[in-house]
Amino acid sequence: MALVEREEHLGLLDRALAACRARTGGVVLMNAPAACGRSALLHELAGRAEAAGMVTISAECAGGEHELVLGALTQLAQHPALRRPDPAATTGTDLLRVVHDACADLLRLAASRPVLVTVDDIRHADEASLGFLLHLARRAFAAPLLVVLTDDDTDPEPRHVTFRAELSRMPGLRRVRLGPLSPAGVRAVLTARGDPAEPRAAELWRASGGNPLLVRALADDQDAGAGRHEVYRLALHSLLHRLPRTATRVLHGLAVLDDADPAELAVMTGAGEDLVGRSLRALNAAGLLDDGRLRHPGARDAVLADVAPADRRDLHRAAAHLVRRRGGGVAEVAEHLLRAGGDDAPWAADVLIDAAAEALHDGRTPDALDALRLARQAPGVRPERIRMLLAEAEWQADPSAAAEHLDALVTDASTGVLDTGEQAVVVNRLLAAGRAPQARQLLDRMRAADSAGVRDLDSWLAAAHPRLARRRPGAPDTFAVRAGADPWLHKAARLADALLTGPGPGSARVAEEALAGLRLNARRPWAAEAAGLALLILSTADHSDPAERWGLRLLAEAQARQSASWQAMFGAAMAHIVLQRGDLTRAGDFGRTALAGLSAASWGAAIGFPLAAVILAATRRGDHDEAAKYLDQALPSGTLDSRYGLHYLHARGHHYLSTGHHYPALADFMSCGELVRGWGLDAADLVPWRTDAAQAWLRLGNPEQARQLVYEQAGRADATARTRARHLRALAATSPVARRPEMLGEALELFERCGDRFGQAEVLADLCAAHHETGDRHRARMVFRKAWHLADVLNAVPLAQRLMSWDGAVPLPAAETETAGLLTSLTPSERRVASLAVLGCTNREIATRLDVTASTVEQHLTRVYRKLGVRRRRDLPLALDASA
């Protein structure tokens, strides 16, 4: 490859060659930092000399050869015109004779043909060879003999000071100084490669400092693919081994502590500060550093790969001390301690513990675990000092791993090591692990001591593990948070009271207020519990939109904080939220992901919650094999004694009902009723056990029992739109067929209002059946198409099969509908909006699918209603379809 930015240097060397051929020799000293092109220029010079008919004799010195007596001269003596030096001639007159003979041979050769002698990197040459070169240089000016030597005058540890001084005193000495390439030079290199892109040239110059070796390596890496640094690493490794020892160690220090100043690098390397300063200047000159900092992001790893593991640990240990001395943060000090494998300094354990607490606060769970596990090994650290923090960190990653600390934590709680807030967390974790007896014992001690926060804990228990709660839901407890109590446990208690007093505007407002000020934090474990309760309140109170918005935000935050536990928890919550909206596919996806995120042991009793979502979604899709697979999974201890067990029994009952096992279904629904009434949770409306049990009684041919449950539900039917819709649907099923369409029409509007598309589909199917039974086949077929489209969109296979089981249930062609002729009056935009409305999409869903605002959807629907002469979306003609 052509040399770049070396024209001036080649011109000087060409003139030296021309003078030599004119029988006037001389000496050229070429200085350059490491890997800046000295060898390439020598090679070019030798080629030009040979082309001009000159004799070329070369030697190349390498690191370590300065102790090899006559090493460079021996290389030169490979030419047949020179006598081989006697290996035994290493001192005194024998050595002088070898030097004299070699000079005589070269001068004799030069008398017949001009000679070029090159020696590359004389800083590695041995003293005897340098003596020969000095002897030869003094005679070169009087003969057709050109001696060209290369050196690095930036070397912070020069060896041959006397040789350099004597050489520099020679009259007629020519000097050549090479340096890194300029930005224009880098651009020329790329142009020669066929890529003259200006931005790329600037980028490569910044990353390489213009060092030719690194420029070409980086260009090769970029050609090979984005993000690859293999060639660069190899080139840097090669360059490191050309540097003086102290300069290499300084680079090692900067790779460990990138903002170290010369004094700190002197401590890390054991070199004097003056020597470190000279090394930094040499590294800057070579383009490796930019004002004392590594230029390229891949340089740190490449340099550290060159450091032996033991040396790397020593460097990190020194860096930890230096960063602490300068007042650096505990996270930075701890990182160096971790990479050093620890330190015996008395402050090391405190730093690691503080850094772990900070990492948990910031959502860096793996960092916290690493710091705590190393702190546990520190001499003199009492296990109880860090056990609670370690258990919470492990719970974030894998709750089953944290369970191994529970026995010791119970002991810590009984001996006063843990404060009341930490004791409440231990109760929570014991229950999650299915260890209710130990949780009860700890609760009894807390209650006996009237510990701060124990009433909050009882409120939470009433909503999660009611069998253990002393308080039963009723009027919300308005006591203020006591001194020493956990404020987030208090918020969880308020949310538990709001949940259990029943869904409504007040409970939804409490939930949104709690979520608005909530940020996940492993140091505040009750914040996540509060978030889960708030999401449950919103979804049961028919606030599906905010529930989904908050659920997705919390799930994303859990992912950002690398918490497997929270990801699983909020994934399960999202499964139930979208299941309430009728999105069976997403519900299954969220639920399966949540279950896969933790083992059954890590889920504990709470596994009933995601299992319920997956089982119910699979049942409604008609995938009974999947539902049965999850039902076959053994439940951890305590699941059916918790709120999560209610959801599980409810889902299992629907699976039994859908597969024709009506008595087991009835038993599960009635068990839900017994539990919620026994626990005082009936007002919470957690599962619609009465209307579901009524369905089972109807399947069993006992309408009287079904009617009794429906009437019992009637007094509670004003809670939410979804609850009223379920009641109306059940009431219609137990009423004379002539009265059903009106009830079902009202139920359909209520399901539309709360955004429950599966509920809409079920009501439409019931309405289709009612019209069939009354003989109104025209209306039946109109409703059929809506129900069929909605069941198809939701992938509700059993519902679609039920629709197809009726004779004559064939959708009308669009031309047969009464208002088909009016459809031509709709604009394409209006028809697209109306067609999605026919399929049961909410305004928000239509807006999302069409990429418009919800206000635009409302305006389009208003115009559609006016043009078609209808008053509401369920009256839209079936000739509208999603392909419009």
mmCIF file with all atom_site columns, N, CA, C and O in Angstrom, residues 275-298:
data_model
loop_
_atom_site.group_PDB
_atom_site.id
_atom_site.type_symbol
_atom_site.label_atom_id
_atom_site.label_alt_id
_atom_site.label_comp_id
_atom_site.label_asym_id
_atom_site.label_entity_id
_atom_site.label_seq_id
_atom_site.pdbx_PDB_ins_code
_atom_site.Cartn_x
_atom_site.Cartn_y
_atom_site.Cartn_z
_atom_site.occupancy
_atom_site.B_iso_or_equiv
_atom_site.pdbx_formal_charge
_atom_site.auth_seq_id
_atom_site.auth_comp_id
_atom_site.auth_asym_id
_atom_site.auth_atom_id
_atom_site.pdbx_PDB_model_num
ATOM 1  N N  . LEU A 1 275 ? 8.537   9.632  35.591 1.00 0.00 ? 275 LEU A N  1
ATOM 2  C CA . LEU A 1 275 ? 8.557   8.603  34.553 1.00 0.00 ? 275 LEU A CA 1
ATOM 3  C C  . LEU A 1 275 ? 7.150   8.376  33.995 1.00 0.00 ? 275 LEU A C  1
ATOM 4  O O  . LEU A 1 275 ? 6.969   8.172  32.787 1.00 0.00 ? 275 LEU A O  1
ATOM 5  N N  . VAL A 1 276 ? 6.159   8.415  34.869 1.00 0.00 ? 276 VAL A N  1
ATOM 6  C CA . VAL A 1 276 ? 4.775   8.279  34.414 1.00 0.00 ? 276 VAL A CA 1
ATOM 7  C C  . VAL A 1 276 ? 4.419   9.424  33.467 1.00 0.00 ? 276 VAL A C  1
ATOM 8  O O  . VAL A 1 276 ? 3.781   9.224  32.425 1.00 0.00 ? 276 VAL A O  1
ATOM 9  N N  . GLY A 1 277 ? 4.844   10.645 33.792 1.00 0.00 ? 277 GLY A N  1
ATOM 10 C CA . GLY A 1 277 ? 4.578   11.792 32.927 1.00 0.00 ? 277 GLY A CA 1
ATOM 11 C C  . GLY A 1 277 ? 5.189   11.626 31.555 1.00 0.00 ? 277 GLY A C  1
ATOM 12 O O  . GLY A 1 277 ? 4.549   11.938 30.535 1.00 0.00 ? 277 GLY A O  1
ATOM 13 N N  . ARG A 1 278 ? 6.467   11.159 31.524 1.00 0.00 ? 278 ARG A N  1
ATOM 14 C CA . ARG A 1 278 ? 7.110   10.937 30.216 1.00 0.00 ? 278 ARG A CA 1
ATOM 15 C C  . ARG A 1 278 ? 6.385   9.831  29.438 1.00 0.00 ? 278 ARG A C  1
ATOM 16 O O  . ARG A 1 278 ? 6.239   9.909  28.211 1.00 0.00 ? 278 ARG A O  1
ATOM 17 N N  . SER A 1 279 ? 5.908   8.808  30.142 1.00 0.00 ? 279 SER A N  1
ATOM 18 C CA . SER A 1 279 ? 5.174   7.717  29.481 1.00 0.00 ? 279 SER A CA 1
ATOM 19 C C  . SER A 1 279 ? 3.870   8.222  28.878 1.00 0.00 ? 279 SER A C  1
ATOM 20 O O  . SER A 1 279 ? 3.489   7.843  27.765 1.00 0.00 ? 279 SER A O  1
ATOM 21 N N  . LEU A 1 280 ? 3.184   9.086  29.607 1.00 0.00 ? 280 LEU A N  1
ATOM 22 C CA . LEU A 1 280 ? 1.942   9.651  29.087 1.00 0.00 ? 280 LEU A CA 1
ATOM 23 C C  . LEU A 1 280 ? 2.193   10.465 27.827 1.00 0.00 ? 280 LEU A C  1
ATOM 24 O O  . LEU A 1 280 ? 1.422   10.407 26.861 1.00 0.00 ? 280 LEU A O  1
ATOM 25 N N  . ARG A 1 281 ? 3.285   11.242 27.832 1.00 0.00 ? 281 ARG A N  1
ATOM 26 C CA . ARG A 1 281 ? 3.610   12.029 26.636 1.00 0.00 ? 281 ARG A CA 1
ATOM 27 C C  . ARG A 1 281 ? 3.918   11.113 25.462 1.00 0.00 ? 281 ARG A C  1
ATOM 28 O O  . ARG A 1 281 ? 3.524   11.400 24.317 1.00 0.00 ? 281 ARG A O  1
ATOM 29 N N  . ALA A 1 282 ? 4.620   10.004 25.712 1.00 0.00 ? 282 ALA A N  1
ATOM 30 C CA . ALA A 1 282 ? 4.927   9.063  24.639 1.00 0.00 ? 282 ALA A CA 1
ATOM 31 C C  . ALA A 1 282 ? 3.652   8.418  24.082 1.00 0.00 ? 282 ALA A C  1
ATOM 32 O O  . ALA A 1 282 ? 3.499   8.258  22.868 1.00 0.00 ? 282 ALA A O  1
ATOM 33 N N  . LEU A 1 283 ? 2.729   8.076  24.963 1.00 0.00 ? 283 LEU A N  1
ATOM 34 C CA . LEU A 1 283 ? 1.482   7.442  24.526 1.00 0.00 ? 283 LEU A CA 1
ATOM 35 C C  . LEU A 1 283 ? 0.591   8.434  23.778 1.00 0.00 ? 283 LEU A C  1
ATOM 36 O O  . LEU A 1 283 ? -0.102  8.057  22.832 1.00 0.00 ? 283 LEU A O  1
ATOM 37 N N  . ASN A 1 284 ? 0.610   9.684  24.201 1.00 0.00 ? 284 ASN A N  1
ATOM 38 C CA . ASN A 1 284 ? -0.116  10.713 23.459 1.00 0.00 ? 284 ASN A CA 1
ATOM 39 C C  . ASN A 1 284 ? 0.473   10.894 22.067 1.00 0.00 ? 284 ASN A C  1
ATOM 40 O O  . ASN A 1 284 ? -0.246  11.035 21.065 1.00 0.00 ? 284 ASN A O  1
ATOM 41 N N  . ALA A 1 285 ? 1.838   10.894 22.001 1.00 0.00 ? 285 ALA A N  1
ATOM 42 C CA . ALA A 1 285 ? 2.512   11.093 20.715 1.00 0.00 ? 285 ALA A CA 1
ATOM 43 C C  . ALA A 1 285 ? 2.216   9.954  19.750 1.00 0.00 ? 285 ALA A C  1
ATOM 44 O O  . ALA A 1 285 ? 2.133   10.164 18.535 1.00 0.00 ? 285 ALA A O  1
ATOM 45 N N  . ALA A 1 286 ? 2.049   8.743  20.279 1.00 0.00 ? 286 ALA A N  1
ATOM 46 C CA . ALA A 1 286 ? 1.762   7.585  19.426 1.00 0.00 ? 286 ALA A CA 1
ATOM 47 C C  . ALA A 1 286 ? 0.303   7.517  19.001 1.00 0.00 ? 286 ALA A C  1
ATOM 48 O O  . ALA A 1 286 ? -0.065  6.659  18.190 1.00 0.00 ? 286 ALA A O  1
ATOM 49 N N  . GLY A 1 287 ? -0.540  8.404  19.542 1.00 0.00 ? 287 GLY A N  1
ATOM 50 C CA . GLY A 1 287 ? -1.957  8.401  19.177 1.00 0.00 ? 287 GLY A CA 1
ATOM 51 C C  . GLY A 1 287 ? -2.792  7.464  20.011 1.00 0.00 ? 287 GLY A C  1
ATOM 52 O O  . GLY A 1 287 ? -4.000  7.345  19.789 1.00 0.00 ? 287 GLY A O  1
ATOM 53 N N  . LEU A 1 288 ? -2.175  6.793  20.999 1.00 0.00 ? 288 LEU A N  1
ATOM 54 C CA . LEU A 1 288 ? -2.944  5.877  21.833 1.00 0.00 ? 288 LEU A CA 1
ATOM 55 C C  . LEU A 1 288 ? -3.828  6.612  22.825 1.00 0.00 ? 288 LEU A C  1
ATOM 56 O O  . LEU A 1 288 ? -4.897  6.118  23.198 1.00 0.00 ? 288 LEU A O  1
ATOM 57 N N  . LEU A 1 289 ? -3.378  7.758  23.277 1.00 0.00 ? 289 LEU A N  1
ATOM 58 C CA . LEU A 1 289 ? -4.137  8.542  24.244 1.00 0.00 ? 289 LEU A CA 1
ATOM 59 C C  . LEU A 1 289 ? -4.489  9.896  23.651 1.00 0.00 ? 289 LEU A C  1
ATOM 60 O O  . LEU A 1 289 ? -3.801  10.395 22.761 1.00 0.00 ? 289 LEU A O  1
ATOM 61 N N  . ASP A 1 290 ? -5.539  10.462 24.191 1.00 0.00 ? 290 ASP A N  1
ATOM 62 C CA . ASP A 1 290 ? -5.915  11.826 23.858 1.00 0.00 ? 290 ASP A CA 1
ATOM 63 C C  . ASP A 1 290 ? -5.958  12.594 25.175 1.00 0.00 ? 290 ASP A C  1
ATOM 64 O O  . ASP A 1 290 ? -6.879  12.417 25.973 1.00 0.00 ? 290 ASP A O  1
ATOM 65 N N  . ASP A 1 291 ? -4.927  13.396 25.385 1.00 0.00 ? 291 ASP A N  1
ATOM 66 C CA . ASP A 1 291 ? -4.804  14.146 26.640 1.00 0.00 ? 291 ASP A CA 1
ATOM 67 C C  . ASP A 1 291 ? -4.867  13.212 27.844 1.00 0.00 ? 291 ASP A C  1
ATOM 68 O O  . ASP A 1 291 ? -5.544  13.489 28.832 1.00 0.00 ? 291 ASP A O  1
ATOM 69 N N  . GLY A 1 292 ? -4.154  12.098 27.731 1.00 0.00 ? 292 GLY A N  1
ATOM 70 C CA . GLY A 1 292 ? -4.054  11.186 28.858 1.00 0.00 ? 292 GLY A CA 1
ATOM 71 C C  . GLY A 1 292 ? -5.215  10.232 29.025 1.00 0.00 ? 292 GLY A C  1
ATOM 72 O O  . GLY A 1 292 ? -5.304  9.536  30.041 1.00 0.00 ? 292 GLY A O  1
ATOM 73 N N  . ARG A 1 293 ? -6.131  10.130 28.048 1.00 0.00 ? 293 ARG A N  1
ATOM 74 C CA . ARG A 1 293 ? -7.280  9.228  28.140 1.00 0.00 ? 293 ARG A CA 1
ATOM 75 C C  . ARG A 1 293 ? -7.316  8.318  26.919 1.00 0.00 ? 293 ARG A C  1
ATOM 76 O O  . ARG A 1 293 ? -6.985  8.747  25.811 1.00 0.00 ? 293 ARG A O  1
ATOM 77 N N  . LEU A 1 294 ? -7.718  7.080  27.118 1.00 0.00 ? 294 LEU A N  1
ATOM 78 C CA . LEU A 1 294 ? -7.840  6.137  26.008 1.00 0.00 ? 294 LEU A CA 1
ATOM 79 C C  . LEU A 1 294 ? -8.829  6.671  24.972 1.00 0.00 ? 294 LEU A C  1
ATOM 80 O O  . LEU A 1 294 ? -9.900  7.171  25.320 1.00 0.00 ? 294 LEU A O  1
ATOM 81 N N  . ARG A 1 295 ? -8.456  6.565  23.707 1.00 0.00 ? 295 ARG A N  1
ATOM 82 C CA . ARG A 1 295 ? -9.269  7.154  22.642 1.00 0.00 ? 295 ARG A CA 1
ATOM 83 C C  . ARG A 1 295 ? -10.467 6.290  22.255 1.00 0.00 ? 295 ARG A C  1
ATOM 84 O O  . ARG A 1 295 ? -11.555 6.792  22.012 1.00 0.00 ? 295 ARG A O  1
ATOM 85 N N  . HIS A 1 296 ? -10.263 5.009  22.169 1.00 0.00 ? 296 HIS A N  1
ATOM 86 C CA . HIS A 1 296 ? -11.260 4.140  21.546 1.00 0.00 ? 296 HIS A CA 1
ATOM 87 C C  . HIS A 1 296 ? -12.019 3.357  22.619 1.00 0.00 ? 296 HIS A C  1
ATOM 88 O O  . HIS A 1 296 ? -11.418 2.877  23.581 1.00 0.00 ? 296 HIS A O  1
ATOM 89 N N  . PRO A 1 297 ? -13.346 3.198  22.476 1.00 0.00 ? 297 PRO A N  1
ATOM 90 C CA . PRO A 1 297 ? -14.112 2.461  23.497 1.00 0.00 ? 297 PRO A CA 1
ATOM 91 C C  . PRO A 1 297 ? -13.689 1.005  23.634 1.00 0.00 ? 297 PRO A C  1
ATOM 92 O O  . PRO A 1 297 ? -13.874 0.411  24.691 1.00 0.00 ? 297 PRO A O  1
ATOM 93 N N  . GLY A 1 298 ? -13.128 0.436  22.574 1.00 0.00 ? 298 GLY A N  1
ATOM 94 C CA . GLY A 1 298 ? -12.681 -0.953 22.665 1.00 0.00 ? 298 GLY A CA 1
ATOM 95 C C  . GLY A 1 298 ? -11.282 -1.097 23.230 1.00 0.00 ? 298 GLY A C  1
ATOM 96 O O  . GLY A 1 298 ? -10.798 -2.217 23.448 1.00 0.00 ? 298 GLY A O  1
#
